[in-house]
PDB file of C-alpha atoms in Angstrom:
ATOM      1  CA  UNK A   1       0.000   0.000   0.000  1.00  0.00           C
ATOM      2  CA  UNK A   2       0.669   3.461  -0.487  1.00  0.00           C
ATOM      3  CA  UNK A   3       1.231   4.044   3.275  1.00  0.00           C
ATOM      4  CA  UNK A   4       1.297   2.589   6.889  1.00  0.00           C
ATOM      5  CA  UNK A   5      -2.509   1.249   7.232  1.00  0.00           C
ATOM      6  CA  UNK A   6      -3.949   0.911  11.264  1.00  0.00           C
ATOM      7  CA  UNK A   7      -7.202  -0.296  11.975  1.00  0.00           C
ATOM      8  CA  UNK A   8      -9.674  -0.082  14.112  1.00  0.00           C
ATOM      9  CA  UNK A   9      -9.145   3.682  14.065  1.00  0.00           C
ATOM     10  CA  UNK A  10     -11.063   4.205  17.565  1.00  0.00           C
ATOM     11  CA  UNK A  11     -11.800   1.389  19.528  1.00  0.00           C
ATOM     12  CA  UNK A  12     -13.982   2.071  23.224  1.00  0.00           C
ATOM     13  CA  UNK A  13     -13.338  -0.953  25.464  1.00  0.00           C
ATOM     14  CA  UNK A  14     -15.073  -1.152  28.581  1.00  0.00           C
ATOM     15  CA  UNK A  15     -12.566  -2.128  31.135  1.00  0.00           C
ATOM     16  CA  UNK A  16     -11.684  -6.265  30.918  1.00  0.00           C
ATOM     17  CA  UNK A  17     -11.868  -6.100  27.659  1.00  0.00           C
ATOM     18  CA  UNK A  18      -9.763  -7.639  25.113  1.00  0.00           C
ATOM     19  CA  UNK A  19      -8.642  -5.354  22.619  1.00  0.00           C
ATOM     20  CA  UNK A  20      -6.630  -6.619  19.098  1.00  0.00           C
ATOM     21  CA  UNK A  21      -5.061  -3.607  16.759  1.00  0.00           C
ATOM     22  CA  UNK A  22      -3.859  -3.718  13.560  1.00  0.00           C
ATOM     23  CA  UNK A  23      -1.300  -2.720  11.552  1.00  0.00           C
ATOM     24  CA  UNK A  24      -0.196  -2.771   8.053  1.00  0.00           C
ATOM     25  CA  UNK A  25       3.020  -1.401   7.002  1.00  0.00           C
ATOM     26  CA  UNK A  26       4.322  -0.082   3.724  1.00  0.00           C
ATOM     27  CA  UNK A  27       5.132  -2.562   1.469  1.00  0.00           C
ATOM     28  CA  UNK A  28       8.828  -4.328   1.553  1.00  0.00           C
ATOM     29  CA  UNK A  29       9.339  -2.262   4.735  1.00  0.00           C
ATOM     30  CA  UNK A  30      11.520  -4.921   6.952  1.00  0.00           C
ATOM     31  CA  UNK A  31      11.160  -3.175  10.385  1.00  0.00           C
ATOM     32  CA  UNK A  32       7.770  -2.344  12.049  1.00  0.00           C
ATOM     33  CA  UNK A  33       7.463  -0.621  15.456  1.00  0.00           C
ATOM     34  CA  UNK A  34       4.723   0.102  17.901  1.00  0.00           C
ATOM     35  CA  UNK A  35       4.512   3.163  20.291  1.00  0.00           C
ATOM     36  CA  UNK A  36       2.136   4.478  22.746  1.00  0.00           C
ATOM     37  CA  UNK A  37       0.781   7.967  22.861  1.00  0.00           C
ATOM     38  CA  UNK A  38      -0.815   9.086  25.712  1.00  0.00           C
ATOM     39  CA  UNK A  39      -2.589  12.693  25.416  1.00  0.00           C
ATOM     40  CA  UNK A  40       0.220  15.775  25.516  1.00  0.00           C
ATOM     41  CA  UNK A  41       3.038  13.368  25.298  1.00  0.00           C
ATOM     42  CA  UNK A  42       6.005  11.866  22.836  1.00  0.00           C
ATOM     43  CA  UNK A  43       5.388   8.508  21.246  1.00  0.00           C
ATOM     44  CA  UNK A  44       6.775   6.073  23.714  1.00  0.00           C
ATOM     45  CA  UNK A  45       8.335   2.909  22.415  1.00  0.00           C
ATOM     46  CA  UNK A  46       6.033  -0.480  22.749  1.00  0.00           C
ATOM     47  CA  UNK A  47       7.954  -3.200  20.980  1.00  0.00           C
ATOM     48  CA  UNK A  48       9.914  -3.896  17.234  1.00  0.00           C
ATOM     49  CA  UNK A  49      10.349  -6.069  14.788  1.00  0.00           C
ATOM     50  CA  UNK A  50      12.991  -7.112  11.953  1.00  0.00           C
ATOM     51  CA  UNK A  51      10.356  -9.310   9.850  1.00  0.00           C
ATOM     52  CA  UNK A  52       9.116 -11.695  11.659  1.00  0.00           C
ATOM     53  CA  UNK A  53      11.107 -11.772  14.599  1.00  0.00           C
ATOM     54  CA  UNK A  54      10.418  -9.702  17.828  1.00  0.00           C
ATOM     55  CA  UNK A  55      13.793  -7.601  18.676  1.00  0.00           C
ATOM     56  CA  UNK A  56      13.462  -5.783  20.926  1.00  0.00           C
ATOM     57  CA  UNK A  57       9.795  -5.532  23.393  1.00  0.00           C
ATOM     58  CA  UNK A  58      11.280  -3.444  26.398  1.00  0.00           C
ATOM     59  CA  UNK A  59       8.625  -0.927  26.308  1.00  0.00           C
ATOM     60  CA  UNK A  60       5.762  -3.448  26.407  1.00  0.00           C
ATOM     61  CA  UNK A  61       4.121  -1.991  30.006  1.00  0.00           C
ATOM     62  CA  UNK A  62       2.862  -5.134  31.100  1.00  0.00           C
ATOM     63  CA  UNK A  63       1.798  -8.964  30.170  1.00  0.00           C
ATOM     64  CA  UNK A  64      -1.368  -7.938  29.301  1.00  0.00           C
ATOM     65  CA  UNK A  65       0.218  -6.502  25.942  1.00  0.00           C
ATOM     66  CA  UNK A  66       1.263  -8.760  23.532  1.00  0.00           C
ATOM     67  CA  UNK A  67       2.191  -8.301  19.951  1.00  0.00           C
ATOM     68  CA  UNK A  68       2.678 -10.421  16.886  1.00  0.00           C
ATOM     69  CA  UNK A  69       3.571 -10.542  13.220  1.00  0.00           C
ATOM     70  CA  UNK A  70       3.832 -13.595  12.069  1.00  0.00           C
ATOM     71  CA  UNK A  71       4.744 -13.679   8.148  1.00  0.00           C
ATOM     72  CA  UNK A  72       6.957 -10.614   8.593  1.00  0.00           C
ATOM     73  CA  UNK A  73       4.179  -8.164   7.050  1.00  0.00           C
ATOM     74  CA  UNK A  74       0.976  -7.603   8.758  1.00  0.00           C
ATOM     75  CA  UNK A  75       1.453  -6.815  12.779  1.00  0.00           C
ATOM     76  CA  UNK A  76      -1.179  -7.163  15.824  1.00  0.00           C
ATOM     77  CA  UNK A  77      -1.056  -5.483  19.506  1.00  0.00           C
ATOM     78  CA  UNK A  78      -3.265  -7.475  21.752  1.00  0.00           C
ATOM     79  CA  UNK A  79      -4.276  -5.999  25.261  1.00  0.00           C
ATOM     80  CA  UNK A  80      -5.549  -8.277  27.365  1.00  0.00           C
ATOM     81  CA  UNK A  81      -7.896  -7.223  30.342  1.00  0.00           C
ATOM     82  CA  UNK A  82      -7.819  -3.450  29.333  1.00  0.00           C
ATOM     83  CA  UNK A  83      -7.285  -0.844  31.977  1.00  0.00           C
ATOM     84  CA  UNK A  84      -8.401   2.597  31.929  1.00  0.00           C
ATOM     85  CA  UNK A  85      -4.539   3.634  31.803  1.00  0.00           C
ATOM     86  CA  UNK A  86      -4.420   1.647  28.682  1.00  0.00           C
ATOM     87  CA  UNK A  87      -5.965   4.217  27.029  1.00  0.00           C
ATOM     88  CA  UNK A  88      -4.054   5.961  24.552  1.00  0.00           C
ATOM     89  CA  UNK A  89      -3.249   6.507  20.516  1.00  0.00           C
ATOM     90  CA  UNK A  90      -1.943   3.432  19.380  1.00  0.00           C
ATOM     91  CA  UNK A  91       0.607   4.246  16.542  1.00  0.00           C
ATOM     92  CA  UNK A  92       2.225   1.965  14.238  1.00  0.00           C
ATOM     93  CA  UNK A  93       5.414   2.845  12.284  1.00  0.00           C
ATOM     94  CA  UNK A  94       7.470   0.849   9.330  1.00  0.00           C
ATOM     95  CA  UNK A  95      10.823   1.533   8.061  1.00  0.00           C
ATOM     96  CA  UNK A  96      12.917  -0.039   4.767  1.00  0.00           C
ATOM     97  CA  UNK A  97      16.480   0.042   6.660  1.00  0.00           C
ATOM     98  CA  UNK A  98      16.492   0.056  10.609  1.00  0.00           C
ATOM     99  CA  UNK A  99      19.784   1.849  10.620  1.00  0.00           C
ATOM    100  CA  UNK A 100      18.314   5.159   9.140  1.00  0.00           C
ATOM    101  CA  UNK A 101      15.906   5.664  11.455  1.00  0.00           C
ATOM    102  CA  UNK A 102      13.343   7.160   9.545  1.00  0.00           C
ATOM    103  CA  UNK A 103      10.257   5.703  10.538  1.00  0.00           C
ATOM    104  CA  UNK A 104       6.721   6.198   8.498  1.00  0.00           C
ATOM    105  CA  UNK A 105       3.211   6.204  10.746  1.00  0.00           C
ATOM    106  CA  UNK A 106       0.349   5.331  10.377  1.00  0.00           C
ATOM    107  CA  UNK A 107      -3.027   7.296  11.890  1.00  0.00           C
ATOM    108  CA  UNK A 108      -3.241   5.734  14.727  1.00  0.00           C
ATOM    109  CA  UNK A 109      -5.913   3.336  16.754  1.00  0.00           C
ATOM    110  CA  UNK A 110      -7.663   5.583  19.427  1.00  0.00           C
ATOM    111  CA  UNK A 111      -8.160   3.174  22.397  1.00  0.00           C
ATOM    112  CA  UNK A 112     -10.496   4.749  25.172  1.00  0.00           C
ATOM    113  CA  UNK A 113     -11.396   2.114  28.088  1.00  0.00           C
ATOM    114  CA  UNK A 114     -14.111   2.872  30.317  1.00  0.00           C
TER     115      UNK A 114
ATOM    116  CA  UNK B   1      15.724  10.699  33.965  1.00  0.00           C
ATOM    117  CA  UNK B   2      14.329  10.997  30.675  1.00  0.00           C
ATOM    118  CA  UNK B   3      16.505   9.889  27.902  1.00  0.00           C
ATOM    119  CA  UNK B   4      14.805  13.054  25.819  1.00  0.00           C
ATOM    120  CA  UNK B   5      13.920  16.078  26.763  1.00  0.00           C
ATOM    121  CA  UNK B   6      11.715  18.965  25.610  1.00  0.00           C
ATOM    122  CA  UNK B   7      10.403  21.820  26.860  1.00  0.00           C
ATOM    123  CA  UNK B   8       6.239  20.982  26.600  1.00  0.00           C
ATOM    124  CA  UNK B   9       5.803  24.494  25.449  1.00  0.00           C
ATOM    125  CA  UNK B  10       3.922  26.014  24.033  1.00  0.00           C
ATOM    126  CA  UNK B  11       5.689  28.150  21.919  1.00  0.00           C
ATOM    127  CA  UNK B  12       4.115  31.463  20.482  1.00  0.00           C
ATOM    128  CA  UNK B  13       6.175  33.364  17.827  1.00  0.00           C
ATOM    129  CA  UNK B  14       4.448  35.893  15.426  1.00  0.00           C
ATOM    130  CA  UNK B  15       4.246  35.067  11.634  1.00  0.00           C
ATOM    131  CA  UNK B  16       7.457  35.634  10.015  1.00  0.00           C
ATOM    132  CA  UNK B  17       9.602  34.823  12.456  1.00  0.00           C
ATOM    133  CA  UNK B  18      12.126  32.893  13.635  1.00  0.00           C
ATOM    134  CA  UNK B  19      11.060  29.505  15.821  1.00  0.00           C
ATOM    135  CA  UNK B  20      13.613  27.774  17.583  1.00  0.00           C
ATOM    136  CA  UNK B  21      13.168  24.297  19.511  1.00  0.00           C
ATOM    137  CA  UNK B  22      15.255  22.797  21.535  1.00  0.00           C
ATOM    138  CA  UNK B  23      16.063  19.284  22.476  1.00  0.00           C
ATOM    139  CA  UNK B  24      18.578  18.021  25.077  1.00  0.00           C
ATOM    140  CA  UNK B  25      19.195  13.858  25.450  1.00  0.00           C
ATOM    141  CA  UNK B  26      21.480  12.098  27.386  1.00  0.00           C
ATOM    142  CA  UNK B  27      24.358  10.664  26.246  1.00  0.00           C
ATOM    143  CA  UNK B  28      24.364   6.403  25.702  1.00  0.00           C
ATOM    144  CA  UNK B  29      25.757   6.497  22.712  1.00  0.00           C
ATOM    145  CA  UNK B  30      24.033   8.688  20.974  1.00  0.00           C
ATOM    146  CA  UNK B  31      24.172   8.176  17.068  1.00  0.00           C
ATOM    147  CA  UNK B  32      21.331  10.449  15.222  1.00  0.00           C
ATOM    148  CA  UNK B  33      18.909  12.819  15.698  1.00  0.00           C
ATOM    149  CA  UNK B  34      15.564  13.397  14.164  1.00  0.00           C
ATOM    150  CA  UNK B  35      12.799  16.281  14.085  1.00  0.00           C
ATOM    151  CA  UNK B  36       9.254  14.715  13.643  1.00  0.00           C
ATOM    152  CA  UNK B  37       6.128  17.436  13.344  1.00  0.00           C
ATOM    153  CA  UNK B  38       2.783  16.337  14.447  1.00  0.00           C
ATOM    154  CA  UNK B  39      -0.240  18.030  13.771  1.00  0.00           C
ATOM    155  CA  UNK B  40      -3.576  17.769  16.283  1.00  0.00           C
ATOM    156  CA  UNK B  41      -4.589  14.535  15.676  1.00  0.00           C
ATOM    157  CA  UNK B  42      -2.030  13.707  13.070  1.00  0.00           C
ATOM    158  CA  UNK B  43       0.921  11.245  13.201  1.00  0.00           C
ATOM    159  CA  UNK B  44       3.985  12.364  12.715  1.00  0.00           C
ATOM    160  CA  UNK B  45       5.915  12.719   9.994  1.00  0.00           C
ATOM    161  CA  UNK B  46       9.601  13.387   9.377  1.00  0.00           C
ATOM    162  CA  UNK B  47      10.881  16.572   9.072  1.00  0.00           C
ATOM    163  CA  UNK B  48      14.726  16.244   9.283  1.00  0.00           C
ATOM    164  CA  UNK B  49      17.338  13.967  10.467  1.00  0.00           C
ATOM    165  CA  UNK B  50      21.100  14.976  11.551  1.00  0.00           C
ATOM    166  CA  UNK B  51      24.190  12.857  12.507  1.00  0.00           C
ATOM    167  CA  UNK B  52      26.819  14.988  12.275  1.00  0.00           C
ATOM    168  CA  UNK B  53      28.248  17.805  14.450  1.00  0.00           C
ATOM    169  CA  UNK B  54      27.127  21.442  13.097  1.00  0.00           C
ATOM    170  CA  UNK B  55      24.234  22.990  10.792  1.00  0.00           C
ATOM    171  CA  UNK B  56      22.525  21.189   8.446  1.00  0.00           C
ATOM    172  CA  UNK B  57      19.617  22.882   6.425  1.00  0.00           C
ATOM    173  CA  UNK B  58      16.176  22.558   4.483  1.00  0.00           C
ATOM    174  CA  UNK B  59      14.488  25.238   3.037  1.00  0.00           C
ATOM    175  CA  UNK B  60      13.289  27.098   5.828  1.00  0.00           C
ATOM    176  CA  UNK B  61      14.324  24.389   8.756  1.00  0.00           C
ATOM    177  CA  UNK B  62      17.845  23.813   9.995  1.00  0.00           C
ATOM    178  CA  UNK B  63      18.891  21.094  12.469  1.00  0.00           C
ATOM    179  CA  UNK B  64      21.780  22.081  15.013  1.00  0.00           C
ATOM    180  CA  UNK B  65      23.496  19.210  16.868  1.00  0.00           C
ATOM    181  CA  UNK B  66      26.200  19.922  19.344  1.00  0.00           C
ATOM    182  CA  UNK B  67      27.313  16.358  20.855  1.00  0.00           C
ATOM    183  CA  UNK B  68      29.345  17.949  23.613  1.00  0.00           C
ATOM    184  CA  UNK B  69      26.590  19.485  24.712  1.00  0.00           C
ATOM    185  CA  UNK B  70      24.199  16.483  24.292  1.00  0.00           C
ATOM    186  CA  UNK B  71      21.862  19.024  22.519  1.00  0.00           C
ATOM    187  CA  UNK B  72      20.062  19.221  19.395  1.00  0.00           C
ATOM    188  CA  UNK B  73      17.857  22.035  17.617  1.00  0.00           C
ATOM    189  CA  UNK B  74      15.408  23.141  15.092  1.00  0.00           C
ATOM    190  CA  UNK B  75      14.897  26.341  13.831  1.00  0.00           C
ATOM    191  CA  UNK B  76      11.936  27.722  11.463  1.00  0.00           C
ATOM    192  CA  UNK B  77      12.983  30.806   9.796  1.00  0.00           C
ATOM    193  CA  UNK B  78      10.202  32.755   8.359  1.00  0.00           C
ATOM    194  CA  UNK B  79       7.347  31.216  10.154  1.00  0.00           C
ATOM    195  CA  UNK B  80       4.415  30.360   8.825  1.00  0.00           C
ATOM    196  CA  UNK B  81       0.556  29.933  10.783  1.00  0.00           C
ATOM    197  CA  UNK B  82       0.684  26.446   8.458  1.00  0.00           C
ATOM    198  CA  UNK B  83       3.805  25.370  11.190  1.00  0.00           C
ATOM    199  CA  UNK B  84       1.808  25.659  13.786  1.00  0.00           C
ATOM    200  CA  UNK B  85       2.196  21.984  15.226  1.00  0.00           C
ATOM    201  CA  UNK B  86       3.717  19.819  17.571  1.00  0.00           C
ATOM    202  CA  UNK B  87       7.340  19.054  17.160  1.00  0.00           C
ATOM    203  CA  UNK B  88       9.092  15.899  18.488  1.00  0.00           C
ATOM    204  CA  UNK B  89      12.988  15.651  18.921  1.00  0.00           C
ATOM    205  CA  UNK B  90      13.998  12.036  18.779  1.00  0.00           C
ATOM    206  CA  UNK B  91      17.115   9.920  18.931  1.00  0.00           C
ATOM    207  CA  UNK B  92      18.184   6.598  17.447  1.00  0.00           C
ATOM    208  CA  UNK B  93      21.055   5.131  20.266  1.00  0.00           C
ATOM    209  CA  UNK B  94      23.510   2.617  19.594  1.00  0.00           C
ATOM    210  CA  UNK B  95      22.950  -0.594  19.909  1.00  0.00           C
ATOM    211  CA  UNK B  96      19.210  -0.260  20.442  1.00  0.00           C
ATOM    212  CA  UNK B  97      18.149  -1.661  17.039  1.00  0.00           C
ATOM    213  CA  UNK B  98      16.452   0.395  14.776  1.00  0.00           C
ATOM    214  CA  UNK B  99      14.243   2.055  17.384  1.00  0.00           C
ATOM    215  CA  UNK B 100      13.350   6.158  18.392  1.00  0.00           C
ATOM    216  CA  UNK B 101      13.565   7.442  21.607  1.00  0.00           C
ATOM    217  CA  UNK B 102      11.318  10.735  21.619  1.00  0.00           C
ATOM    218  CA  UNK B 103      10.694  13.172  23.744  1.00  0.00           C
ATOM    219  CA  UNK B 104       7.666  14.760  24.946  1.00  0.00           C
ATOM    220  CA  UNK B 105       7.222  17.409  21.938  1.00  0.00           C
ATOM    221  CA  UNK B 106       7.056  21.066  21.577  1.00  0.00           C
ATOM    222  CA  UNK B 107       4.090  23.121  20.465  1.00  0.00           C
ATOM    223  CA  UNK B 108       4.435  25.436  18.721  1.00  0.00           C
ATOM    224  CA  UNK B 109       2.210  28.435  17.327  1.00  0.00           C
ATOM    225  CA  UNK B 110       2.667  30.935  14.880  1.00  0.00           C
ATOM    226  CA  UNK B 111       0.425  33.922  15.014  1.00  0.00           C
ATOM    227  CA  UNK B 112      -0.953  35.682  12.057  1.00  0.00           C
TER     228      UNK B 112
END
């Protein structure tokens, strides 16, 4: 596709939920990140992938998150048991060559938990 | 300690003027520096990335980076109510893969 592609674009939870967000990067992109934006704030690093394989998930706040991307293309952030705190913009970002660091985001998934 | 650091803001400067932002980090091996703008509601999207000690310039932005002073700038000459946005300062360390570290983000707004 023509860019990074993030569905659902606003998801409302009520607390205990499970929650499953999507993400499609840009085509032959190798490296695809998630962050965490919480309202005011800088994108705060979630977890990232080389293809298939999960690098680096440091920033992953808790077991309830969990992420996936199994063929190396299409990725998935699963919350388990939502909190309110879990609420957030979801972003998703993709990037050709990890050592340039320019990364390309999508829109977003707005997660609100009630 | 924060690994980034911005001042929240916001920033007011009147049209036509000069904007400057400023980003400090801390030093683990720092190896390059990136300004992402973010409009309300937006996601961000690169503006300009630096490595290198000194100046480097686009159009109407130029990135400063001064390693020894674990500090890195952007300034908008000739301001325009369009760059009215948040700006985010973030850094790629060594040895941490491919990922950003970014601070919390400037506003800024540019008066008509």
């Amino acid at each position: 596709g023509a860019g990074v592609s993030q569905s659902p674009r606003y998801k409302v939870a009520k607390r205990g939920q499970d929650v499953a967000l999507r993400c499609d990067p840009i085509s032959g992109h190798v490296s695809l990140f998630w962050y965490q934006q919480a309202l005011g704030q800088g994108p705060e690093f979630l977890t990232y992938f080389q293809n298939e394989a999960q690098l680096d998930k440091s920033g992953l706040p808790s077991d309830r998150f969990f992420a996936e991307r199994p063929e190396g293309s299409v990725s998935t952030l699963k919350i388990q048991r939502t909190q309110k705190e879990d609420s957030a913009v979801y972003l998703c970002a993709s990037s050709i060559d990890p050592d340039t660091g320019e990364l390309f985001f999508g829109e977003g998934s707005r997660l609100t938990v009630l | 300690q924060k690994e980034v650091e911005q001042n929240s803001g916001p920033l007011s400067v009147p049209e036509g003027a000069i904007a400057s932002l400023n980003c400090t980090y801390s030093d683990r091996g720092s190896q390059s520096f990136f300004w992402y703008r973010q409009y309300s509601g937006k996601s961000p999207e690169l503006i300009m990335f630096i490595y290198s000690n000194g100046d480097k310039e686009d159009g109407r932005f130029t990135a400063q980076l001064n390693k020894a002073s674990q500090y890195v700038s952007l300034l908008i000459r000739d301001s325009q109510p369009s760059d009215s946005a948040t700006y985010l300062c973030a850094v790629k360390f060594y040895n941490q893969g491919g990922k950003l570290i970014f601070g919390q983000g400037t506003e800024l707004s540019v008066k008509p």
